[in-house]
Tab-separated table of C-alpha atoms in Angstrom:
chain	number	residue	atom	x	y	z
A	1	UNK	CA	-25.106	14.273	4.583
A	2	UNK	CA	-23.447	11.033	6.779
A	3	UNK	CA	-21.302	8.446	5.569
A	4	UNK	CA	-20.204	5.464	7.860
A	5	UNK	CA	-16.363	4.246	6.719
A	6	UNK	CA	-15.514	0.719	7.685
A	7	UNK	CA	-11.817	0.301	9.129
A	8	UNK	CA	-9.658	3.019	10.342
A	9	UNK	CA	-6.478	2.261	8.298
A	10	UNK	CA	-4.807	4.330	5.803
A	11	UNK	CA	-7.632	4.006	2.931
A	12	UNK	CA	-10.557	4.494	5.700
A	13	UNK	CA	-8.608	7.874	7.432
A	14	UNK	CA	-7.893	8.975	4.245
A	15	UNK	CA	-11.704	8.462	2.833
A	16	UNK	CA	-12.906	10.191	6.143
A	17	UNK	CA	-10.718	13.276	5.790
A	18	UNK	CA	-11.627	13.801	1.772
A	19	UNK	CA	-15.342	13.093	2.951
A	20	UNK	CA	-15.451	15.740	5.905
A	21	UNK	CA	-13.616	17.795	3.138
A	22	UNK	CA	-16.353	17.359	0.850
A	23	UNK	CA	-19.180	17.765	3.477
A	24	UNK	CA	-20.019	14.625	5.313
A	25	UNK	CA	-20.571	14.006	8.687
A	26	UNK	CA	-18.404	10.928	9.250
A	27	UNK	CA	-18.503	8.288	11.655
A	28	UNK	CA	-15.189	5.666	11.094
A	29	UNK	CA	-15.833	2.548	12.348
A	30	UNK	CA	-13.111	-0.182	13.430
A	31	UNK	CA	-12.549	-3.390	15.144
A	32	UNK	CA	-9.882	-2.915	16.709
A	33	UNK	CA	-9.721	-2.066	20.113
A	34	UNK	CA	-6.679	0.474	19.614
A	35	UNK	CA	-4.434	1.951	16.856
A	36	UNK	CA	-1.184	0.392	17.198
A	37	UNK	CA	2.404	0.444	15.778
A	38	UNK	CA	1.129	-2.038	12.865
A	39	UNK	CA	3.414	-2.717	9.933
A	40	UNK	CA	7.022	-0.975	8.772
A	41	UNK	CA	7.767	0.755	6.107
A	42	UNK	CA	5.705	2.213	3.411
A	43	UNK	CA	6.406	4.282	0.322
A	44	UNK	CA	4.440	6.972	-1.150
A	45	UNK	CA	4.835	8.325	-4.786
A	46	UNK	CA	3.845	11.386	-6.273
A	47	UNK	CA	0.362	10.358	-6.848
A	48	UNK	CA	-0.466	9.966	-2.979
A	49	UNK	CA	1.752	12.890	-1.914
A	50	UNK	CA	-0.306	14.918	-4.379
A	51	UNK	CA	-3.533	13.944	-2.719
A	52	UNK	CA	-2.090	14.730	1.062
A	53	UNK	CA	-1.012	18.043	-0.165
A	54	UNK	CA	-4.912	19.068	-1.360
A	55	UNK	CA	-5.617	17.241	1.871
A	56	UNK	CA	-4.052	19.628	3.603
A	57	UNK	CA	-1.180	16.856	5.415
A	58	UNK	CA	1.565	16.520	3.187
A	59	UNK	CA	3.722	18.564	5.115
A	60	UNK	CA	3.096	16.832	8.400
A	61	UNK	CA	4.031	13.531	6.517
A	62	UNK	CA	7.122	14.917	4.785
A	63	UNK	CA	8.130	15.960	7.954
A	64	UNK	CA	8.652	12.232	9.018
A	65	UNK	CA	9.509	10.876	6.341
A	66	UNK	CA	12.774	10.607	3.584
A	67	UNK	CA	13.441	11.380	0.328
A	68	UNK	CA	15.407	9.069	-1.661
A	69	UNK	CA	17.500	10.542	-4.323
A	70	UNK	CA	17.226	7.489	-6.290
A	71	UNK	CA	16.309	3.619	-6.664
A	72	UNK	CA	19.024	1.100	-7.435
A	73	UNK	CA	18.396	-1.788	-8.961
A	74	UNK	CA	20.897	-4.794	-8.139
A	75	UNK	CA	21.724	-8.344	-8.804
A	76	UNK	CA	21.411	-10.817	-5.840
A	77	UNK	CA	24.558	-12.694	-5.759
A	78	UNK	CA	27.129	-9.940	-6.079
A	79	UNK	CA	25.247	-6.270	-5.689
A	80	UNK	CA	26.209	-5.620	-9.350
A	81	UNK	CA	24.364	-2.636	-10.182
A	82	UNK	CA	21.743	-3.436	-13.328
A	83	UNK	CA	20.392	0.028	-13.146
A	84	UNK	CA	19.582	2.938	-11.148
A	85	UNK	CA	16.024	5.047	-11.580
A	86	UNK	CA	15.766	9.000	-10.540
A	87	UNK	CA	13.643	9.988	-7.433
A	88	UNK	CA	14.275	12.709	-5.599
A	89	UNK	CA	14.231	16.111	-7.002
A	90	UNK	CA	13.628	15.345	-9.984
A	91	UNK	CA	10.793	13.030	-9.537
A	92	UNK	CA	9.015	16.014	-7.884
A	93	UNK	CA	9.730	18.340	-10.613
A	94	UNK	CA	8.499	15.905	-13.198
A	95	UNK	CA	5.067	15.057	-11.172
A	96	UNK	CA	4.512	18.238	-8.910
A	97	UNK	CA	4.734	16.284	-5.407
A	98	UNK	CA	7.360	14.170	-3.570
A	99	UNK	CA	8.585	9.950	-3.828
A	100	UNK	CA	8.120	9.874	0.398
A	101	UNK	CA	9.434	6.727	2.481
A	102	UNK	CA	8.316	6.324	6.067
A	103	UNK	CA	7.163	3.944	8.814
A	104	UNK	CA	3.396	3.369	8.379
A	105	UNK	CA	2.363	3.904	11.782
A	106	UNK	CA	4.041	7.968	11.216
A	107	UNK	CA	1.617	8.122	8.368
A	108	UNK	CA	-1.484	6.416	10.849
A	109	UNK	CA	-0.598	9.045	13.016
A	110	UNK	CA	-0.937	12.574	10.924
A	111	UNK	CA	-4.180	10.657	9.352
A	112	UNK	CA	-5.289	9.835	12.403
A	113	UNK	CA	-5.135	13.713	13.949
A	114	UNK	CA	-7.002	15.042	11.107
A	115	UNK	CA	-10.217	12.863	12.100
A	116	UNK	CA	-12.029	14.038	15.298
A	117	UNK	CA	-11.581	11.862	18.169
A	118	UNK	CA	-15.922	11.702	18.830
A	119	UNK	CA	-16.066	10.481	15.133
A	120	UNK	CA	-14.203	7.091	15.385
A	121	UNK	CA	-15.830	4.070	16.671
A	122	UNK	CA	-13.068	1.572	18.043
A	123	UNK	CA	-13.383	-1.627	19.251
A	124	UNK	CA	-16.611	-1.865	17.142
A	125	UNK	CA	-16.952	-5.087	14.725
A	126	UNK	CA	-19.201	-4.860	11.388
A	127	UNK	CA	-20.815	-7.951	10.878
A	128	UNK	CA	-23.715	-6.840	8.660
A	129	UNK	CA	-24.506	-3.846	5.703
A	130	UNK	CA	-28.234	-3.697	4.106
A	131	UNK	CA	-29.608	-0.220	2.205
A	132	UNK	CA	-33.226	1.271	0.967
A	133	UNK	CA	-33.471	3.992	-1.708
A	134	UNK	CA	-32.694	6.822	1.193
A	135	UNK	CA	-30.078	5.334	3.299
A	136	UNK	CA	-27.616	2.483	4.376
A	137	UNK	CA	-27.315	0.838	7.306
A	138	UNK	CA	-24.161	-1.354	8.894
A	139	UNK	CA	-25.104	-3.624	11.757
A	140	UNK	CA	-22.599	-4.405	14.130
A	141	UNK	CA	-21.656	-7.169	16.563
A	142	UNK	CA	-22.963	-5.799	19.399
A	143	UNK	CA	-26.670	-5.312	18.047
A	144	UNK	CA	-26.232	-1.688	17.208
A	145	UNK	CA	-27.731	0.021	14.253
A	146	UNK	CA	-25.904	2.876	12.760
A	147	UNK	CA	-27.379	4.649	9.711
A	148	UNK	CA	-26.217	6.926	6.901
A	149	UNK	CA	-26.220	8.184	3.144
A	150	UNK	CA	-23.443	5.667	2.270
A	151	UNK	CA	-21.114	3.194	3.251
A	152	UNK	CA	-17.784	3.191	2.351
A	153	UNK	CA	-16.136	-0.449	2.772
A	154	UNK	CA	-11.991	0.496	3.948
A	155	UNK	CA	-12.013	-2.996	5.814
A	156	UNK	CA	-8.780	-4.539	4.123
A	157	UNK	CA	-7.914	-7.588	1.949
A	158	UNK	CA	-10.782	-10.010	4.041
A	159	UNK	CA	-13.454	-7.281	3.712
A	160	UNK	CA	-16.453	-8.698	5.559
A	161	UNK	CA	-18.694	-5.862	3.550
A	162	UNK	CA	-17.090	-7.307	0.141
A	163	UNK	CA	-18.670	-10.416	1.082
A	164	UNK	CA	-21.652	-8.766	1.787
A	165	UNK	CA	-22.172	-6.912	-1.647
A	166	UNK	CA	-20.561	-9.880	-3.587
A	167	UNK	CA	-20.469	-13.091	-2.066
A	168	UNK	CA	-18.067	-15.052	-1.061
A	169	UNK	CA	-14.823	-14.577	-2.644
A	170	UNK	CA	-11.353	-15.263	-0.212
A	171	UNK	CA	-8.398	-13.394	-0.012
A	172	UNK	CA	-6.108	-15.357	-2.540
A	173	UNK	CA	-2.304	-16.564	-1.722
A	174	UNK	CA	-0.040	-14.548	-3.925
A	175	UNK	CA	2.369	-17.689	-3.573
A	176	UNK	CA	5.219	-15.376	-2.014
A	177	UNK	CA	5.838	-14.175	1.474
A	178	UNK	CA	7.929	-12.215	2.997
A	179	UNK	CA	10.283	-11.497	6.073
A	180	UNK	CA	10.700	-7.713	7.177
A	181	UNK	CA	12.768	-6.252	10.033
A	182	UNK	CA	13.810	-2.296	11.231
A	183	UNK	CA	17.366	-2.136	12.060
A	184	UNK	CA	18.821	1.463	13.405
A	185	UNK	CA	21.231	3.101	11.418
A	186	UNK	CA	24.026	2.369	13.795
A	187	UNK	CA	23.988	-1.439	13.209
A	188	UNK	CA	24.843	-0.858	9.414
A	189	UNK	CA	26.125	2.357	8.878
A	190	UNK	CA	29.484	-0.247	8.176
A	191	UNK	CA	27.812	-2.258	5.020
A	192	UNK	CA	28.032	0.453	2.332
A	193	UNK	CA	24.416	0.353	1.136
A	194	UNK	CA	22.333	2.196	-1.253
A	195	UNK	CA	19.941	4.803	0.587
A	196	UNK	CA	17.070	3.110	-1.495
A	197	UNK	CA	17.776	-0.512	-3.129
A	198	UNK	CA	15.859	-3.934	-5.014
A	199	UNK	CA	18.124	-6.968	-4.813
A	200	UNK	CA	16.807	-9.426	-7.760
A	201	UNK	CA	17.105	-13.201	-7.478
A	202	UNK	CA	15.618	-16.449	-8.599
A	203	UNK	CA	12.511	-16.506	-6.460
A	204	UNK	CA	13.486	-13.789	-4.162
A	205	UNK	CA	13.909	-10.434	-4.138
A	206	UNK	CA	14.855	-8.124	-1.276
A	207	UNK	CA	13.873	-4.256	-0.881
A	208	UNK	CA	15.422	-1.810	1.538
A	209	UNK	CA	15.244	1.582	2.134
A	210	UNK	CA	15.364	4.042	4.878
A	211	UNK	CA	12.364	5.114	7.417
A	212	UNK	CA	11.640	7.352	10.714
A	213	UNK	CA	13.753	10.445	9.052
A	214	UNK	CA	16.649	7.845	8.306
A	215	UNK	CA	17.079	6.312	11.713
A	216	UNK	CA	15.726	2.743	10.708
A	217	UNK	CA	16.522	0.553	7.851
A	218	UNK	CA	13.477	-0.835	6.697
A	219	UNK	CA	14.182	-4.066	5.102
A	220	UNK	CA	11.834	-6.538	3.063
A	221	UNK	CA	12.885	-10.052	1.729
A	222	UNK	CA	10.526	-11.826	0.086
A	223	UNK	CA	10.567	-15.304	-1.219
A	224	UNK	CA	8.251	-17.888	-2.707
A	225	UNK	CA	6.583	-20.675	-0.393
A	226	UNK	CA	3.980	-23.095	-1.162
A	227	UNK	CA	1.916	-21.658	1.927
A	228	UNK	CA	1.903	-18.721	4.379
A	229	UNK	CA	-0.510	-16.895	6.608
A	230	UNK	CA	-1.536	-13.639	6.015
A	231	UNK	CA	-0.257	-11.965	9.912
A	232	UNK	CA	1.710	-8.487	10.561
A	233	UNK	CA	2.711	-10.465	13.853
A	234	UNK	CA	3.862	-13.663	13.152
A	235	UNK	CA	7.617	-14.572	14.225
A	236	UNK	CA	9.947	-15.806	11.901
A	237	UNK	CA	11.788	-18.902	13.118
A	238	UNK	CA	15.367	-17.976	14.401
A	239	UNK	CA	17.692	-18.435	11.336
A	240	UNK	CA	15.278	-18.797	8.918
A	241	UNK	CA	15.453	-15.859	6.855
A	242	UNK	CA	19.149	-16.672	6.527
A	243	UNK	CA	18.401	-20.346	4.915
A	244	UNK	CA	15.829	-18.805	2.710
A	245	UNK	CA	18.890	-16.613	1.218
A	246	UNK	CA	21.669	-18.375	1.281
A	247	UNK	CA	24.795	-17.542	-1.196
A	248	UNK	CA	23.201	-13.616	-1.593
A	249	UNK	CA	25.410	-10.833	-1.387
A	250	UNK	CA	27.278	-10.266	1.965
A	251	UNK	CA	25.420	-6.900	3.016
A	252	UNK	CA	22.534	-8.414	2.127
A	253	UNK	CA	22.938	-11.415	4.515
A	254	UNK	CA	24.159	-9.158	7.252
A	255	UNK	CA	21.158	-7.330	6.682
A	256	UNK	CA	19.249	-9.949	7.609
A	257	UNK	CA	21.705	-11.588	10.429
A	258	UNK	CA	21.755	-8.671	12.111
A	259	UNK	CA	17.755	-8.151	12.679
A	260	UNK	CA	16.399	-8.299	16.213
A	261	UNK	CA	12.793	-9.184	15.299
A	262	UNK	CA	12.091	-10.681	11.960
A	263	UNK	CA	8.302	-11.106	11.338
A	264	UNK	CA	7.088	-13.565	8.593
A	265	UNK	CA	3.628	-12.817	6.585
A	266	UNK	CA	2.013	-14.600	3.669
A	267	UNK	CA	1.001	-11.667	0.693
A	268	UNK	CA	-2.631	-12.167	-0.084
A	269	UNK	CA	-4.634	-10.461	-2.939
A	270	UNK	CA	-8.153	-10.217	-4.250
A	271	UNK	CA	-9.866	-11.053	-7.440
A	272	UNK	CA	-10.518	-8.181	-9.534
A	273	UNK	CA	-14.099	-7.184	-9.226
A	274	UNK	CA	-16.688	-5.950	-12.195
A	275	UNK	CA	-17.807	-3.038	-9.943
A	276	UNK	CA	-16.860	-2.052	-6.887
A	277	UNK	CA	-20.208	-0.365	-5.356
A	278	UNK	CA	-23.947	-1.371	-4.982
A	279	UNK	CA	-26.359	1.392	-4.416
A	280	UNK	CA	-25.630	3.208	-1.625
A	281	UNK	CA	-22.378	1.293	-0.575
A	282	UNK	CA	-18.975	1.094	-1.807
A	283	UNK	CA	-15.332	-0.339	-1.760
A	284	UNK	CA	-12.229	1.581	-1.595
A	285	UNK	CA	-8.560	0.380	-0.776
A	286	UNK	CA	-7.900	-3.604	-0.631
A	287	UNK	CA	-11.206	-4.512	0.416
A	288	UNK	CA	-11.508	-3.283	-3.707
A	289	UNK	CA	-8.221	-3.947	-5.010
A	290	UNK	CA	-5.717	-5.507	-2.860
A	291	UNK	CA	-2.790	-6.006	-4.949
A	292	UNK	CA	1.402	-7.600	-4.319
A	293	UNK	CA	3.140	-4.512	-3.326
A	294	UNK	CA	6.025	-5.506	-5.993
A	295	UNK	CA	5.405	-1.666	-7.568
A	296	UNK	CA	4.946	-0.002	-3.734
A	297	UNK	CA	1.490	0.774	-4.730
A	298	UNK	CA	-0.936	-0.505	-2.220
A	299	UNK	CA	-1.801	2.509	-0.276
A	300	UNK	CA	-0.961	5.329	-2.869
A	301	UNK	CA	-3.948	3.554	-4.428
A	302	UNK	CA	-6.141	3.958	-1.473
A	303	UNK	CA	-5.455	7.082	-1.017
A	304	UNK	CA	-6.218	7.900	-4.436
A	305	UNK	CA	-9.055	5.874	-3.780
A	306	UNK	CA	-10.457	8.395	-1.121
A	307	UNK	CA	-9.808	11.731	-2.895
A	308	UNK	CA	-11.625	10.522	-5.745
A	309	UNK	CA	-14.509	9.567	-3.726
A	310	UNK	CA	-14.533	12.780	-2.050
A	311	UNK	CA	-15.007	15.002	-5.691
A	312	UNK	CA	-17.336	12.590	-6.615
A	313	UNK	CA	-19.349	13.036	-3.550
A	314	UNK	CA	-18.810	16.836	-3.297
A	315	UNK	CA	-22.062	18.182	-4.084
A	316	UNK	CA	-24.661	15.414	-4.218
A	317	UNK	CA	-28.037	15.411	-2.656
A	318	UNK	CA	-28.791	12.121	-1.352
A	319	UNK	CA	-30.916	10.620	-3.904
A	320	UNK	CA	-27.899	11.260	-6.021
A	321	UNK	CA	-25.120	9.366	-3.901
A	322	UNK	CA	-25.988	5.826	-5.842
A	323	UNK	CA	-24.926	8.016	-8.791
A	324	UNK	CA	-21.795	9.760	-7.221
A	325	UNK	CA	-20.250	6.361	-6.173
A	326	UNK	CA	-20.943	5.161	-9.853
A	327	UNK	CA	-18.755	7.790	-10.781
A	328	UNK	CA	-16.078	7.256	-8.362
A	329	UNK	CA	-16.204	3.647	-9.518
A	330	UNK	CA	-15.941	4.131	-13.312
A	331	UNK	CA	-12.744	6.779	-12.516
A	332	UNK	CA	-10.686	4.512	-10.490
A	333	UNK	CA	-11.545	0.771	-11.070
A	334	UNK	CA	-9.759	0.450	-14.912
A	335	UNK	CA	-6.437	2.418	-12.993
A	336	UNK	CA	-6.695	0.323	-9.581
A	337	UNK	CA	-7.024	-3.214	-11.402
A	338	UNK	CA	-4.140	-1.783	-14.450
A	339	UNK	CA	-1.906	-1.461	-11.299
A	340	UNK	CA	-2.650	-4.769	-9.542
A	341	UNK	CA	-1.886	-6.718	-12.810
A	342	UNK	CA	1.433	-4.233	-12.748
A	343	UNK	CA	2.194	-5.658	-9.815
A	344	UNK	CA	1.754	-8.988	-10.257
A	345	UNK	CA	3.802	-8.781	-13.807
A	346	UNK	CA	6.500	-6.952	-11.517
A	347	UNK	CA	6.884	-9.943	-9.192
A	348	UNK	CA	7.613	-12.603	-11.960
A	349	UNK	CA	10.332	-10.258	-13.209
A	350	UNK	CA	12.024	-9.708	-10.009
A	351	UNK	CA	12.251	-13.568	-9.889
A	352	UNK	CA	13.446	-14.712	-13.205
A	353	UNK	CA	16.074	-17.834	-13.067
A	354	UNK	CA	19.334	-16.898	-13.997
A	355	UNK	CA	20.189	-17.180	-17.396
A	356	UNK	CA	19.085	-15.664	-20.850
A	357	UNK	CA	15.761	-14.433	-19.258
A	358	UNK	CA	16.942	-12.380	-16.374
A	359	UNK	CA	20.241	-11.023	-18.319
A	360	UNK	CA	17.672	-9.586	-20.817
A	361	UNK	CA	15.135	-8.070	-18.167
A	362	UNK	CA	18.432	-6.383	-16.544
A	363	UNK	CA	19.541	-5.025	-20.295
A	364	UNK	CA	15.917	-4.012	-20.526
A	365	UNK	CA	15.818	-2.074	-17.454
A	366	UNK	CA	19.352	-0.849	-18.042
A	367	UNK	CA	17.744	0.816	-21.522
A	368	UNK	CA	14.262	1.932	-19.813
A	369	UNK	CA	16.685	3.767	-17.150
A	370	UNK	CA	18.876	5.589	-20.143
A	371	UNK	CA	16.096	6.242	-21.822
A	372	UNK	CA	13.163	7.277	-19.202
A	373	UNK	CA	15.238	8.305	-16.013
A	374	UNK	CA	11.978	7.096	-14.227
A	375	UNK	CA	11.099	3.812	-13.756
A	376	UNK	CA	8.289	2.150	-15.799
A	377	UNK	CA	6.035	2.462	-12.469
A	378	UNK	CA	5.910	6.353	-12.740
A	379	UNK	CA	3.193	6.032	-15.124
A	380	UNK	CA	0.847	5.575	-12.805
A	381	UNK	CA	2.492	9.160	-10.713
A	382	UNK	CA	1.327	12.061	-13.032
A	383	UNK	CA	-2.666	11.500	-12.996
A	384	UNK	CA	-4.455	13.985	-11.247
A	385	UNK	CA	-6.505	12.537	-8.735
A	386	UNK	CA	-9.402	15.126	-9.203
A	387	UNK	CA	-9.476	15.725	-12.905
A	388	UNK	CA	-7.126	13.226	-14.507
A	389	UNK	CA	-5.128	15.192	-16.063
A	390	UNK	CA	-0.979	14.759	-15.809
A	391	UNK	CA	0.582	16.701	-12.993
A	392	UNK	CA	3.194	18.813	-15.138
């Protein structure tokens, strides 16, 4: 049994690892020339770590990565503290895995080593998928040919095999972007800052929390604009992060003073789709269900994505894989599109006006916090990602 994966980033490794797992010959197949150092920060919750344990990697990812003891929710003009959610410990007690934060390139990396080198096609652009009732084909931009059982569609938010199977549908403006900078521990070990922290504003929000085993502050303002392009390595103007926050808290300003490089990127998502897979040819990650990462979601979802594909693979003869990616379809899309409407929802909170409507959300997150310990995210942490079933 084959299967061809489009794109090579965390959803694509991932679906390549569960697939070998599961018994496929895979060949991973990306455009880009090289990996590279892509991105910042990224968080992983129990429901990812789960699936990099099974996949034999979580230890090789904890090993990079930090564990926040908790989340602290504050208010944007003074760092009043509206509430404060449990991680750590006892998040992995509750949900059987670890809440991990790390830079996304460490994660790219211990993906990347678990795929043979002959398996990955770089540098090699997918400009055309067709099928028959025994196999699937992806045509590339050099005139090449390469066949399989299935296709698996890991090509990101402007999926050119989405627009294949569907039509076309763009990549939509969220209507917020954001600025995001590393800063080493050094240049604000003086500012007194939570380990793990949400600033909440009108319009703005900013997120920081600790990567590389705690020797850079990752740090993510975002804002509402009326336009910005979707780019991991577009320049911010100098100063302008500072304008777009005025009158915030002090440590948060310094925060964003003292950044070398601040890079500027527009937050696209996709429609939700009816179905996700045609015949012999699916999509898994954001080419499916690229979503605001206002719940830190994104790529747990992928990878959730990709272990569920694998058990619903495991097994199948090929006349049967049509069937198998029906039933990887029907387990994850109600879940995957639940959690990009999350997000969304999430967003408009973190950018209430000030005033009766964001004094209530902070009383109503003060109660969920009393009440829950966990924040009202973890309910997507304790699903199995092989039989559905809660972790504990």
């Amino acid at each position: 049994m084959r299967a061809i994966v489009v794109g090579a980033g965390i959803g694509g490794l991932t679906a390549a690892v569960s697939l070998r797992r599961a018994g496929y010959e895979v060949t991973l197949v990306e455009q880009a020339p090289r990996f590279t150092e892509t991105g910042a920060g990224i968080q992983l919750a129990p429901n990812a770590t789960r699936v990099l344990r099974a996949l034999g990697l979580l230890d090789a990812v904890a090993d990079r990565s930090t564990r926040p003891p908790y989340m602290s929710f504050r208010t944007w003009s003074d760092g009043t503290e509206i509430c404060r959610y449990a991680l750590g410990r006892a998040a992995e007690d509750a949900f059987g895995a670890p809440y991990l934060q790390l830079h996304r390139a460490d994660l790219h990396r211990v993906l990347t080593a678990a795929v043979p080198p002959g398996s990955v096609r770089l540098g090699t652009e997918v400009v055309g998928v067709d099928q028959d009732d025994r196999s699937a084909r992806v045509t590339t931009a050099g005139g090449e040919h390469l066949r399989a059982d299935l296709v698996v569609a890991a090509d990101g938010v402007r999926s050119t095999v989405r627009r294949r199977l569907f039509g076309a549908d763009e990549a939509v403006y969220s209507g917020s972007a954001a600025y995001r900078a590393l800063l080493p521990a050094a240049e604000v070990a003086d500012l007194d800052l939570p380990a793990y922290a949400g600033w909440l504003g009108p319009g703005r929000h900013v997120v920081h929390y600790w990567v590389s085993r705690g020797a850079l502050l990752n740090v993510v303002a975002v804002f509402r604009a009326p336009a910005a392009r979707e780019s991991w390595t577009a320049r911010a103007e100098p100063g302008e992060q500072l304008r777009e926050f005025d009158g915030w808290d002090p440590r948060v300003l310094a925060l964003l003073e003292r950044a070398g490089r601040v890079w500027r990127y527009g937050i696209h998502t996709r429609v939700p789709l009816a179905r996700w897979n045609v015949g012999r040819v699916t999509l898994l990650g954001d080419s499916a269900h690229a979503m605001v990462p206002f719940q830190a979601q994104g790529a747990a979802q992928a990878i959730v994505d990709a272990a569920v594909l694998g058990d619903a693979l495991a097994g199948a003869a090929p006349a049967e894989v049509p069937e198998a990616l029906d039933r990887y379809v029907r387990r994850r899309r109600a879940t995957a599109t639940s959690v990009q409407a999350g997000s969304v929802r999430a967003g408009e909170d973190y950018h209430l006006p000030d005033g009766p409507e964001a004094r209530a959300r902070d009383a109503r997150m003060a109660a969920y916090a009393a009440a829950h310990g966990f924040s009202p995210q973890a309910s997507a942490w304790g699903a199995d990602a092989v039989d559905g079933q809660p972790a504990s």
